[in-house]
Short mmCIF file of C-alpha atoms in Angstrom, two decimals:
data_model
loop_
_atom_site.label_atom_id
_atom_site.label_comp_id
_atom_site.label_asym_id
_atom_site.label_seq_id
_atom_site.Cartn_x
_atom_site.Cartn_y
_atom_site.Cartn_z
CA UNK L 27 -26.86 -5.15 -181.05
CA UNK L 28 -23.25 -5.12 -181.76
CA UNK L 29 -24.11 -2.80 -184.56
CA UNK L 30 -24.58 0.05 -182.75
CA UNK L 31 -21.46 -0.12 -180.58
CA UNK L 32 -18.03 1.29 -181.29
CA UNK L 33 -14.58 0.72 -180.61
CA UNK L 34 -14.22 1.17 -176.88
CA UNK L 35 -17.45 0.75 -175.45
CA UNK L 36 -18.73 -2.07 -172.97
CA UNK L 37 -21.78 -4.03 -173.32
CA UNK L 38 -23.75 -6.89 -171.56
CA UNK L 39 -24.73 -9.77 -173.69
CA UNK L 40 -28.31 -10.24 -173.07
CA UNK L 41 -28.85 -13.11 -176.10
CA UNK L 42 -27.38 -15.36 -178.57
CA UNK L 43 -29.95 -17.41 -179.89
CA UNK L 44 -30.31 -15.81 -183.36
CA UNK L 45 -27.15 -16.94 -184.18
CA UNK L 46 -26.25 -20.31 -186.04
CA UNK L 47 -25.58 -23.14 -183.71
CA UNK L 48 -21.89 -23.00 -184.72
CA UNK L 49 -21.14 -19.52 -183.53
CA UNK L 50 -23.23 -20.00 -180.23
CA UNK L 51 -20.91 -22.98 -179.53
CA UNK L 52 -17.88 -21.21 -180.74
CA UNK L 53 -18.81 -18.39 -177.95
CA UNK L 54 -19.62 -20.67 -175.27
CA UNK L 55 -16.57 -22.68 -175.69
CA UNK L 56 -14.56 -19.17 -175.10
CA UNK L 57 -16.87 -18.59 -172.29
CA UNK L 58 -18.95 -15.98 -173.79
CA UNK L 59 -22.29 -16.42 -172.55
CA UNK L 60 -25.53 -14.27 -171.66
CA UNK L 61 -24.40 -12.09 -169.13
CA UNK L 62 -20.94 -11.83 -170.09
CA UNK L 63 -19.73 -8.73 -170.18
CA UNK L 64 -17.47 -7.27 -173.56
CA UNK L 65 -15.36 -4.67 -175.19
CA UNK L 66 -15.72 -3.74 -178.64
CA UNK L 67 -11.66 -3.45 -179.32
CA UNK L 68 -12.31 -2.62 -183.48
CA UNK L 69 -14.59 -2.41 -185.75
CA UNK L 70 -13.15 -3.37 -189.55
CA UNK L 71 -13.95 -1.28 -192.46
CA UNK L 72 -15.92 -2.11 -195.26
CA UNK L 73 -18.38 -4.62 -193.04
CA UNK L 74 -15.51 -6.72 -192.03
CA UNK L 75 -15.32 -8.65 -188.47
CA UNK L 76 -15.70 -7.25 -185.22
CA UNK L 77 -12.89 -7.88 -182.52
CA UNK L 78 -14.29 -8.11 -179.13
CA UNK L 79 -12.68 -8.65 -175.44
CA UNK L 80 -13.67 -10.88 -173.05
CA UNK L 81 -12.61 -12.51 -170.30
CA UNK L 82 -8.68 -11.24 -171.28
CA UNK L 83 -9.47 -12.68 -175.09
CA UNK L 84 -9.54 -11.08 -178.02
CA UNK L 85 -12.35 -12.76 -180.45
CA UNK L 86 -13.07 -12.01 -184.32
CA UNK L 87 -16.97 -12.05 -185.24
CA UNK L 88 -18.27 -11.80 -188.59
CA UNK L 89 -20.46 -8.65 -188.60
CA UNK L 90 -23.78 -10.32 -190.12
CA UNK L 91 -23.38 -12.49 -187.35
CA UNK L 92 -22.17 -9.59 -184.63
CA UNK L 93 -25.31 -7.53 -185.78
CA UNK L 94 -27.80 -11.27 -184.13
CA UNK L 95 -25.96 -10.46 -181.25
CA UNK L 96 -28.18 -8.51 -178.14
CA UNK L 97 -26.11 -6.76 -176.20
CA UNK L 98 -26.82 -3.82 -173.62
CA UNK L 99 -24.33 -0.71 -173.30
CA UNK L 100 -22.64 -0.57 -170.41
#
């Protein structure tokens, strides 16, 4: 889960389907998909968004919906 990762680490996503529909097409139409791989740039204070990298893009997730997010540490 994006939870447990902090800024600068690299994870797999392994599965997005515990998210809402909106945010899975949000991340597909950025081409993140299973099996993409990320960076966790920053992690916001006070439960606020997580900024990931992929793909050369920078992408703000809400944390409630970061934390439905299965990824593996790279």
């Amino acid at each position: 889960m994006f939870g447990s990762l902090k800024a600068g680490d690299k994870g797999k996503i392994i599965d997005i389907s515990h998210v809402g529909h909106l945010v899975q097409r949000r991340l597909l139409d950025l081409g993140i998909t299973e099996g993409s791989e990320v960076c966790v740039k920053c992690v916001m204070p006070f439960g606020g968004p997580i900024m990931i990298e992929s793909c050369g893009q920078c992408v703000g997730i809400r944390r409630k919906e970061a934390v439905q997010i299965e990824v593996e540490r790279i």
